[in-house]
Each structure stands twice: as C-alpha cells, then as structure tokens.
CSV table of C-alpha atoms and ligand atoms in Angstrom, one decimal:
chain,number,residue,atom,x,y,z
I,261,MET,CA,-19.8,-11.7,-1.9
I,262,ASN,CA,-20.3,-9.4,0.9
I,263,VAL,CA,-16.9,-7.2,1.7
I,264,LEU,CA,-15.7,-4.9,3.9
I,265,VAL,CA,-12.8,-2.5,3.0
I,266,THR,CA,-11.3,-0.6,5.9
I,267,GLY,CA,-9.6,2.5,5.1
I,268,GLY,CA,-11.6,2.4,1.9
I,269,ALA,CA,-11.7,6.2,1.8
I,270,GLY,CA,-7.6,6.2,1.4
I,271,TYR,CA,-5.4,6.0,-1.6
I,272,ILE,CA,-5.2,2.2,-2.2
I,273,GLY,CA,-8.5,1.7,-0.4
I,274,SER,CA,-10.5,3.7,-2.6
I,275,HIS,CA,-8.9,1.9,-5.7
I,276,MET,CA,-9.8,-1.5,-4.0
I,277,VAL,CA,-13.5,-0.3,-3.7
I,278,ARG,CA,-13.7,0.3,-7.3
I,279,VAL,CA,-12.2,-2.9,-8.2
I,280,LEU,CA,-14.5,-4.8,-6.2
I,281,LEU,CA,-17.6,-2.8,-7.3
I,282,ARG,CA,-16.6,-3.9,-11.1
I,283,ALA,CA,-16.3,-7.4,-9.8
I,284,GLY,CA,-19.8,-7.4,-8.6
I,285,HIS,CA,-19.1,-7.6,-4.7
I,286,ALA,CA,-21.4,-5.9,-2.3
I,287,VAL,CA,-18.9,-3.2,-0.7
I,288,THR,CA,-18.9,-1.6,2.8
I,289,VAL,CA,-16.3,1.0,3.5
I,290,LEU,CA,-15.2,1.4,7.2
I,291,ASP,CA,-13.2,4.5,7.6
I,292,ASP,CA,-12.7,7.1,10.5
I,293,LEU,CA,-11.6,9.6,7.7
I,294,SER,CA,-8.6,10.7,9.9
I,295,ALA,CA,-6.6,10.5,6.5
I,296,GLY,CA,-9.1,9.3,4.1
I,297,HIS,CA,-11.7,11.5,2.1
I,298,ALA,CA,-15.3,10.9,1.9
I,299,ASP,CA,-15.4,12.2,-1.5
I,300,SER,CA,-13.2,9.1,-2.7
I,301,VAL,CA,-16.0,6.9,-1.8
I,302,PRO,CA,-18.2,6.3,-5.1
I,303,ALA,CA,-21.8,7.6,-4.7
I,304,GLY,CA,-24.1,4.7,-3.4
I,305,THR,CA,-21.5,2.5,-1.6
I,306,ARG,CA,-22.2,2.7,2.1
I,307,LEU,CA,-19.5,4.5,4.3
I,308,VAL,CA,-19.5,3.7,7.8
I,309,GLN,CA,-17.2,6.5,9.6
I,310,ALA,CA,-15.8,4.8,12.7
I,311,ASP,CA,-12.5,3.4,14.1
I,312,VAL,CA,-11.9,-0.2,13.3
I,313,ARG,CA,-11.4,-0.5,17.2
I,314,ALA,CA,-15.0,0.5,17.8
I,315,ARG,CA,-16.6,-3.1,18.4
I,316,ASP,CA,-19.7,-1.7,19.3
I,317,VAL,CA,-20.0,-0.4,15.7
I,318,VAL,CA,-17.8,-3.1,13.8
I,319,LEU,CA,-19.3,-6.4,15.4
I,320,PRO,CA,-22.9,-5.5,14.4
I,321,LEU,CA,-21.7,-4.3,11.0
I,322,LEU,CA,-20.0,-7.5,10.3
I,323,ARG,CA,-23.1,-9.4,11.5
I,324,ASP,CA,-25.9,-7.4,9.9
I,325,ALA,CA,-24.0,-7.0,6.4
I,326,LYS,CA,-23.1,-10.7,6.6
I,327,ILE,CA,-19.5,-9.8,5.7
I,328,ASP,CA,-17.5,-12.6,4.2
I,329,ALA,CA,-14.2,-11.1,3.7
I,330,ILE,CA,-12.4,-7.9,5.1
I,331,PHE,CA,-9.8,-6.2,3.1
I,332,HIS,CA,-7.7,-4.3,6.1
I,333,PHE,CA,-6.1,-1.1,4.4
I,334,ALA,CA,-6.6,1.4,7.6
I,335,SER,CA,-3.2,2.2,8.9
I,336,ARG,CA,-0.7,4.6,9.4
I,337,ILE,CA,2.1,4.7,6.6
I,338,GLN,CA,4.9,6.8,7.1
I,339,VAL,CA,8.2,5.4,8.1
I,340,GLY,CA,9.8,8.4,9.4
I,341,GLU,CA,6.9,9.2,11.4
I,342,SER,CA,7.1,5.5,13.0
I,343,VAL,CA,10.6,6.1,14.1
I,344,ARG,CA,9.9,9.5,15.7
I,345,ASP,CA,6.8,8.4,17.3
I,346,PRO,CA,6.3,4.6,17.6
I,347,ARG,CA,3.5,4.6,20.0
I,348,LEU,CA,1.3,5.7,17.0
I,349,TYR,CA,2.1,2.5,15.1
I,350,TYR,CA,1.7,0.0,17.8
I,351,ARG,CA,-1.6,1.6,18.6
I,352,ASP,CA,-3.1,2.3,15.3
I,353,ASN,CA,-1.5,-0.4,13.2
I,354,LEU,CA,-0.9,-3.4,15.4
I,355,ALA,CA,-3.4,-2.9,18.4
I,356,ALA,CA,-6.2,-1.7,16.2
I,357,GLY,CA,-5.6,-4.4,13.7
I,358,VAL,CA,-6.0,-7.0,16.6
I,359,ALA,CA,-9.0,-5.4,17.8
I,360,LEU,CA,-10.7,-5.6,14.4
I,361,LEU,CA,-9.6,-9.4,14.1
I,362,GLU,CA,-11.4,-9.8,17.4
I,363,SER,CA,-14.5,-8.7,15.9
I,364,ALA,CA,-14.0,-10.4,12.8
I,365,LEU,CA,-13.5,-13.7,14.6
I,366,ASP,CA,-16.4,-13.1,16.8
I,367,ALA,CA,-18.7,-12.2,13.8
I,368,GLY,CA,-17.4,-15.4,12.0
I,369,VAL,CA,-15.5,-13.8,9.2
I,370,LYS,CA,-13.5,-16.5,7.3
I,371,ARG,CA,-11.2,-14.3,4.9
I,372,PHE,CA,-8.9,-11.4,5.7
I,373,ILE,CA,-6.5,-9.6,3.2
I,374,LEU,CA,-3.9,-7.4,4.7
I,375,SER,CA,-2.3,-4.6,3.2
I,376,SER,CA,1.3,-5.1,4.2
I,377,THR,CA,4.6,-3.8,3.1
I,378,ALA,CA,8.1,-4.5,1.6
I,379,ALA,CA,9.3,-2.6,4.8
I,380,VAL,CA,9.0,-6.1,6.6
I,381,TYR,CA,12.2,-7.1,5.0
I,382,GLY,CA,14.5,-4.2,6.2
I,383,ASP,CA,17.6,-3.8,4.6
I,384,PRO,CA,17.8,-6.3,1.6
I,385,ILE,CA,20.7,-8.9,1.6
I,386,ARG,CA,19.5,-9.8,-2.0
I,387,VAL,CA,17.4,-8.5,-4.8
I,388,PRO,CA,15.0,-9.0,-6.5
I,389,ILE,CA,13.3,-9.9,-2.7
I,390,ASP,CA,11.3,-12.9,-2.5
I,391,GLU,CA,9.0,-14.0,0.1
I,392,ASP,CA,11.8,-16.2,1.7
I,393,HIS,CA,13.8,-13.2,2.1
I,394,PRO,CA,14.7,-12.5,5.8
I,395,THR,CA,12.1,-10.4,7.5
I,396,VAL,CA,14.3,-8.1,9.7
I,397,PRO,CA,12.3,-4.6,9.6
I,398,VAL,CA,14.4,-1.6,10.4
I,399,ASN,CA,11.7,0.6,11.5
I,400,PRO,CA,8.3,0.4,13.7
I,401,TYR,CA,6.3,0.8,10.6
I,402,GLY,CA,7.7,-2.5,9.2
I,403,ASP,CA,7.7,-4.0,12.6
I,404,THR,CA,4.0,-3.4,13.3
I,405,LYS,CA,2.8,-4.8,9.7
I,406,LEU,CA,5.1,-8.1,10.4
I,407,MET,CA,3.7,-8.6,13.9
I,408,LEU,CA,0.0,-8.3,12.3
I,409,GLU,CA,1.1,-10.9,9.7
I,410,ARG,CA,2.2,-13.2,12.6
I,411,VAL,CA,-1.0,-12.6,14.5
I,412,LEU,CA,-3.0,-13.7,11.2
I,413,ALA,CA,-0.6,-16.9,11.0
I,414,SER,CA,-1.4,-17.7,14.7
I,415,TYR,CA,-5.1,-17.1,14.1
I,416,ALA,CA,-5.0,-18.9,10.9
I,417,ARG,CA,-3.8,-22.2,12.5
I,418,ALA,CA,-6.1,-21.9,15.7
I,419,TYR,CA,-9.3,-20.6,14.4
I,420,GLY,CA,-9.2,-21.6,10.7
I,421,LEU,CA,-9.3,-17.9,9.4
I,422,GLY,CA,-7.9,-17.5,5.6
I,423,TYR,CA,-5.7,-14.8,5.2
I,424,VAL,CA,-3.2,-13.4,2.7
I,425,ALA,CA,-1.0,-10.7,3.6
I,426,LEU,CA,0.2,-8.5,0.5
I,427,ARG,CA,3.6,-6.9,0.8
I,428,TYR,CA,3.6,-4.0,-1.6
I,429,PHE,CA,6.5,-2.3,-2.9
I,430,ASN,CA,5.9,1.4,-4.1
I,431,ALA,CA,2.3,2.0,-4.8
I,432,SER,CA,1.7,4.8,-7.3
I,433,GLY,CA,-0.6,5.8,-10.3
I,434,ALA,CA,-4.3,6.6,-10.2
I,435,ASP,CA,-7.5,5.3,-11.6
I,436,VAL,CA,-8.3,8.3,-13.9
I,437,ALA,CA,-11.6,7.1,-15.0
I,438,ALA,CA,-12.8,6.9,-11.3
I,439,GLY,CA,-11.3,10.6,-10.4
I,440,ILE,CA,-9.4,9.1,-7.8
I,441,GLY,CA,-5.5,9.5,-7.0
I,442,GLU,CA,-3.0,9.9,-4.6
I,443,ARG,CA,-3.8,12.6,-1.8
I,444,HIS,CA,-1.7,12.3,1.2
I,445,ASP,CA,-1.4,15.0,3.8
I,446,PRO,CA,1.6,15.4,4.2
I,447,GLU,CA,2.7,13.9,1.0
I,448,THR,CA,6.0,12.1,1.2
I,449,HIS,CA,5.8,9.6,-1.6
I,450,LEU,CA,8.4,10.4,-4.8
I,451,ILE,CA,5.8,10.4,-7.7
I,452,PRO,CA,3.4,12.8,-6.5
I,453,LEU,CA,6.1,15.1,-5.2
I,454,VAL,CA,7.8,15.1,-8.6
I,455,LEU,CA,4.6,15.9,-10.4
I,456,GLU,CA,3.8,18.8,-8.0
I,457,ALA,CA,7.2,20.2,-8.5
I,458,ALA,CA,6.6,20.0,-12.4
I,459,LEU,CA,3.5,21.9,-11.6
I,460,GLY,CA,5.7,24.6,-10.0
I,461,LYS,CA,3.8,23.8,-6.7
I,462,ARG,CA,7.3,23.0,-4.6
I,463,GLU,CA,10.8,22.2,-5.2
I,464,LEU,CA,11.8,18.5,-5.2
I,465,THR,CA,14.7,17.2,-3.0
I,466,VAL,CA,16.4,14.2,-4.0
I,467,PHE,CA,17.6,12.3,-0.9
I,468,GLY,CA,21.0,11.5,-1.9
I,469,GLU,CA,23.0,10.6,-5.1
I,470,ASP,CA,25.8,8.8,-3.5
I,471,TYR,CA,24.5,5.2,-3.5
I,472,ALA,CA,25.9,2.1,-4.8
I,473,THR,CA,23.3,2.1,-7.8
I,474,PRO,CA,24.0,2.7,-11.5
I,475,ASP,CA,23.1,6.5,-11.2
I,476,GLY,CA,23.7,7.0,-7.6
I,477,THR,CA,20.2,7.7,-6.7
I,478,CYS,CA,17.8,4.9,-4.9
I,479,VAL,CA,15.8,2.3,-7.0
I,480,ARG,CA,12.5,1.4,-6.2
I,481,ASP,CA,9.7,-0.8,-7.9
I,482,TYR,CA,6.8,1.2,-8.6
I,483,ILE,CA,3.5,-0.7,-9.0
I,484,HIS,CA,0.4,0.7,-10.3
I,485,VAL,CA,-2.3,1.3,-7.6
I,486,THR,CA,-5.0,-0.6,-9.7
I,487,ASP,CA,-2.8,-3.5,-10.4
I,488,LEU,CA,-2.3,-3.7,-6.5
I,489,ALA,CA,-5.9,-3.7,-6.1
I,490,LYS,CA,-6.9,-6.4,-8.9
I,491,ALA,CA,-4.1,-8.6,-6.8
I,492,HIS,CA,-6.3,-8.6,-3.7
I,493,LEU,CA,-9.4,-9.7,-5.7
I,494,ALA,CA,-7.2,-12.3,-7.0
I,495,ALA,CA,-6.1,-13.3,-3.4
I,496,LEU,CA,-9.9,-13.5,-2.4
I,497,ALA,CA,-10.4,-15.9,-5.2
I,498,TYR,CA,-7.4,-17.9,-4.1
I,499,LEU,CA,-8.7,-18.2,-0.6
I,500,ASP,CA,-12.0,-19.3,-1.8
I,501,ALA,CA,-10.7,-22.2,-3.7
I,502,GLY,CA,-8.9,-23.3,-0.7
I,503,GLY,CA,-5.5,-21.6,-1.2
I,504,ALA,CA,-3.2,-21.9,1.9
I,505,SER,CA,-2.8,-18.7,3.8
I,506,GLY,CA,0.4,-16.7,3.6
I,507,ALA,CA,2.3,-13.6,2.5
I,508,PHE,CA,2.9,-12.6,-1.2
I,509,ASN,CA,4.9,-9.8,-2.8
I,510,LEU,CA,3.5,-7.4,-5.1
I,511,GLY,CA,5.8,-5.5,-7.5
I,512,THR,CA,6.5,-5.4,-11.3
I,513,GLY,CA,10.0,-6.9,-10.7
I,514,GLN,CA,11.5,-3.6,-12.4
I,515,GLY,CA,13.6,-1.3,-10.7
I,516,HIS,CA,13.8,2.5,-11.5
I,517,SER,CA,16.1,5.0,-10.0
I,518,VAL,CA,14.9,8.3,-8.5
I,519,ARG,CA,16.6,10.0,-11.3
I,520,GLU,CA,14.8,7.9,-13.7
I,521,VAL,CA,11.5,8.9,-12.3
I,522,LEU,CA,12.5,12.5,-12.6
I,523,LEU,CA,13.4,12.2,-16.4
I,524,CYS,CA,9.9,10.0,-17.0
I,525,ALA,CA,7.9,12.7,-15.2
I,526,GLU,CA,9.7,15.3,-17.7
I,527,LYS,CA,8.9,13.4,-20.5
I,528,ILE,CA,5.4,12.9,-19.7
I,529,THR,CA,4.7,16.4,-18.7
I,530,GLY,CA,6.6,18.1,-21.0
I,531,ARG,CA,7.9,20.5,-18.2
I,532,ARG,CA,11.0,20.8,-16.3
I,533,VAL,CA,11.2,19.2,-12.7
I,534,PRO,CA,13.3,21.5,-10.7
I,535,TYR,CA,15.3,19.8,-7.7
I,536,LYS,CA,18.0,20.1,-5.6
I,537,VAL,CA,20.0,17.2,-4.1
I,538,SER,CA,20.3,16.7,-0.2
I,539,ALA,CA,21.9,14.3,2.2
I,540,ARG,CA,20.4,10.7,2.2
I,541,ARG,CA,17.1,10.2,4.0
I,542,GLU,CA,17.6,7.9,7.2
I,543,GLY,CA,16.5,4.4,6.7
I,544,ASP,CA,16.4,4.5,2.5
I,545,PRO,CA,17.7,1.2,1.3
I,546,PRO,CA,19.6,1.7,-1.9
I,547,ILE,CA,17.6,-0.9,-4.0
I,548,LEU,CA,14.1,-2.6,-3.4
I,549,VAL,CA,13.1,-4.7,-6.3
I,550,ALA,CA,10.2,-7.2,-5.6
I,551,SER,CA,10.3,-10.8,-7.2
I,552,ALA,CA,6.5,-11.3,-7.3
I,553,ASP,CA,6.6,-14.8,-8.9
I,554,ARG,CA,4.8,-16.3,-5.9
I,555,ALA,CA,1.8,-14.0,-6.7
I,556,LYS,CA,1.9,-14.7,-10.5
I,557,ARG,CA,2.2,-18.7,-9.9
I,558,LEU,CA,-0.6,-18.9,-6.9
I,559,LEU,CA,-2.6,-15.9,-7.4
I,560,GLY,CA,-2.6,-15.9,-11.1
I,561,TRP,CA,-1.8,-12.1,-11.0
I,562,VAL,CA,0.2,-10.2,-13.5
I,563,PRO,CA,0.6,-6.3,-13.3
I,564,GLU,CA,-1.7,-5.0,-16.3
I,565,ARG,CA,0.1,-1.6,-16.3
I,566,PRO,CA,3.7,-2.2,-15.2
I,567,LEU,CA,5.5,0.5,-17.3
I,568,LEU,CA,6.5,3.6,-15.2
I,569,ASP,CA,5.7,5.7,-18.3
I,570,ASP,CA,2.0,4.5,-17.8
I,571,ILE,CA,1.9,4.7,-13.9
I,572,VAL,CA,3.5,8.3,-14.3
I,573,ALA,CA,0.9,9.2,-17.0
I,574,ASP,CA,-2.1,8.1,-15.0
I,575,ALA,CA,-0.7,10.1,-12.0
I,576,TRP,CA,-0.2,13.2,-14.0
I,577,ALA,CA,-3.8,12.8,-15.4
I,578,TRP,CA,-5.2,12.8,-12.0
I,579,HIS,CA,-2.8,15.7,-10.9
I,580,THR,CA,-4.0,17.8,-13.9
I,581,ARG,CA,-7.7,16.7,-13.5
I,582,ALA,CA,-10.1,19.7,-14.4
Q,776,LIG,N1,12.6,10.3,-2.4
Q,776,LIG,C1,13.1,11.5,-2.9
Q,776,LIG,N2,12.6,12.8,-2.6
Q,776,LIG,C2,11.3,12.8,-1.8
Q,776,LIG,C3,10.9,11.7,-1.8
Q,776,LIG,C4,11.4,10.5,-2.0
Q,776,LIG,O1,14.5,11.4,-3.4
Q,776,LIG,O2,11.2,13.9,-1.6
Q,776,LIG,C5,13.3,9.2,-2.8
Q,776,LIG,C6,13.5,8.3,-1.4
Q,776,LIG,O3,14.5,8.3,-0.8
Q,776,LIG,C7,13.3,7.0,-2.3
Q,776,LIG,C8,12.5,6.9,-3.3
Q,776,LIG,O4,12.6,8.3,-3.6
Q,776,LIG,O5,14.6,6.5,-2.5
Q,776,LIG,C9,11.0,6.5,-3.1
Q,776,LIG,O6,10.5,6.9,-1.9
Q,776,LIG,P1,9.1,7.0,-1.2
Q,776,LIG,O7,9.0,7.9,-0.2
Q,776,LIG,O8,8.0,7.4,-2.2
Q,776,LIG,O9,9.0,5.5,-0.9
Q,776,LIG,P2,9.5,4.5,-0.1
Q,776,LIG,O10,10.3,3.6,-1.0
Q,776,LIG,O11,10.4,5.2,1.0
Q,776,LIG,O12,8.4,3.8,0.5
Q,776,LIG,C10,7.6,2.8,0.2
Q,776,LIG,C11,6.3,3.1,0.9
Q,776,LIG,C12,6.5,2.7,2.5
Q,776,LIG,C13,7.4,1.3,2.5
Q,776,LIG,C14,8.4,1.2,1.7
Q,776,LIG,C15,9.1,-0.2,1.6
Q,776,LIG,O13,5.8,4.2,0.7
Q,776,LIG,O14,5.3,2.7,2.8
Q,776,LIG,O15,8.2,1.5,0.2
Q,776,LIG,O16,10.3,-0.1,2.2
Q,776,LIG,F1,7.4,1.0,3.8
C-alpha cells in the first residue's frame, strides 16, 4: 500500500517507517523537521519537508503518490508545555490535524491512523484503564488529542473515513538494528533521563515519593516503541478487513514504578543512577496502566518485547551506540 507517515522523522514515527518498510509498504514521510531529525528517515525513503497544514504541498502529494492511508504522528507532546502555552496545542495538534484531514478527504484517502494518548483519560478512576473508562483530560495536550479523535468519529460517520486512534501509554525503547531511538529536545521522559543520569550527563530528579503506590513513586505502563508501531500496522490491516473505526489502548498491562525503572536501569547498565527526590510534578496521576485487551482481541496485537528489562536494554544500547 502507499502510505504517508506525518512526523516520520520523530521518535515513534521513525520506528513506524521501519515497520512499514519491512512489511513491504511504499512509504512517504511528511515532516517539517521542527522536532524530528532528517537522519532518522532511512536512505531511499522520500522525505517531504513541510507542515501538515500546507495544502498546496499535501493535497498534490496525497494525489500523486496515490496515498491509501495516513499515519499521523506529527504533533506536540509535552503535557507541561500544553498547560503553560495551550494555543500551541490547539493550533499544532488540533487545527493542524483538521487541516490535514481536509486534504485527506479531498484527495479521497480512506484510512487514517492517529497517534493518540492515555492522557485522554485524565485522572483514572480505575486501573487497568480500558477504552470505556471516562475520557476527562486534565490538560490541553489530552484535550486536543481527544478532540481530534472526535473529529475523526464525525468524519467516519459522515464521509466513510476509516480510522483508528491508538492511545499510547508510555512509549519507550529503541530499534537498535535501525540505529534509531528517543531523541527529544528537551527530553522529559523518564527512561532516557535515567540513562543519561547513568552516563553522568545529568542528575535525575524523582518527582515525588509520597504517592499511594507500593513504593511511593508513580507507576506507569512502559511499552516498546516497535511494539507500538506494529500495532499501527495491525490497525491498518484491521481497517482493510472492514473493521469498525474506533480507539484502542496500547500498553503491556504491567505497571512499573519510577523506583523500579531506576533499579532496572542500574541492573542493565551496571552503573549507579544518581538521583534526588523533589516535590510531585503537577498533573501526574499516581498509576496509569492499560488494559489492552481490545487491541489484542480485535487487532490481534500482542507486545513482543513487553519486559521492562528488554525495553531499558534497547534504550541503553541506543544511548551508548558508537
Ligand atoms: N519522572 C520523574 N522524573 C523525571 C521524569 C519523569 O520522576 O525527570 C516520572 C514522572 O513523574 C512519571 C514517570 O516518571 O511518574 C513517567 O514520566 P514521563 O514524563 O516519562 O511520562 P508520563 O507518564 O508523564 O507521560 C506519558 C507520555 C505523555 C502522555 C502521558 C499519558 O509521555 O505524552 O504518558 O498520561 F500524555
């Protein structure tokens, strides 16, 4: 199939590109390189450097390349930033997503797979979180992703667009063989920060150890980025087989505390991870763990590298690459 990956030079998008190429799809990447890296796109894959809103670029691109499906990753991803400066998120996540859909509808694209987030659920009232859990985001990042999901639901009903929204828990790990991994600037995610602390590049701050969790630190569901990408591939096959549009959680169903991640990193790296403890970071729920049963049942997707040890080992191999 001919597919477009927006944000394909970014962390999750670049892993998606590898998975699509290995499955034999013809891939075009659309990325404005505001956060992505051109060298994360494999040689030989077409990279169009433009904003997803650039209709004069995107519409002809969709038509000329006869794009069958769009994987939409291009977006802002920082919860804290979305609270401080929400217009960036309404503009670059919501309005840009709607603009991309304008071009997609006009070009007759029939399949759309959205990179969404567990942040659509807000503070969980029960864990594990399934897709029927109330969606009450507590920050503009989650709001804009949920709003885009709702736009998709309306367009699916009205225009017959097939869509899947994939709600990620904590994406992590790396594709070591492909030489790609997590490279955000600034980096805010726990696993890369822990590994940089192990390398002596920074001191880690643990945000709170007074949560109502077994060891007092927050619990999250870490999911390997290549497993995430494979779920998108399964979502495309599902839509192609006539599957109903909708949202799916992606996680392993296993929670790990911040302290467990630290200990795991010390074991894998053989180094100490120096850290200090600070107050809680605003907006962090104590526990976020997915029920991904729906994805297992309907997409036939099961994570192949669900163990934290393997996820951290892959991230470490990438961080210490030659
Ligand atoms: N943490 C620290 N110190 C740090 C960074 C993180 O203690 O320097 C803790 C956080 O408080 C949290 C855990 O490590 O308890 C994981 O934090 P991340 O920032 O790595 O990830 P989040 O769970 O905050 O966020 C992830 C995605 C978001 C998404 C959210 C869903 O990165 O995009 O899950 O709620 F919105």
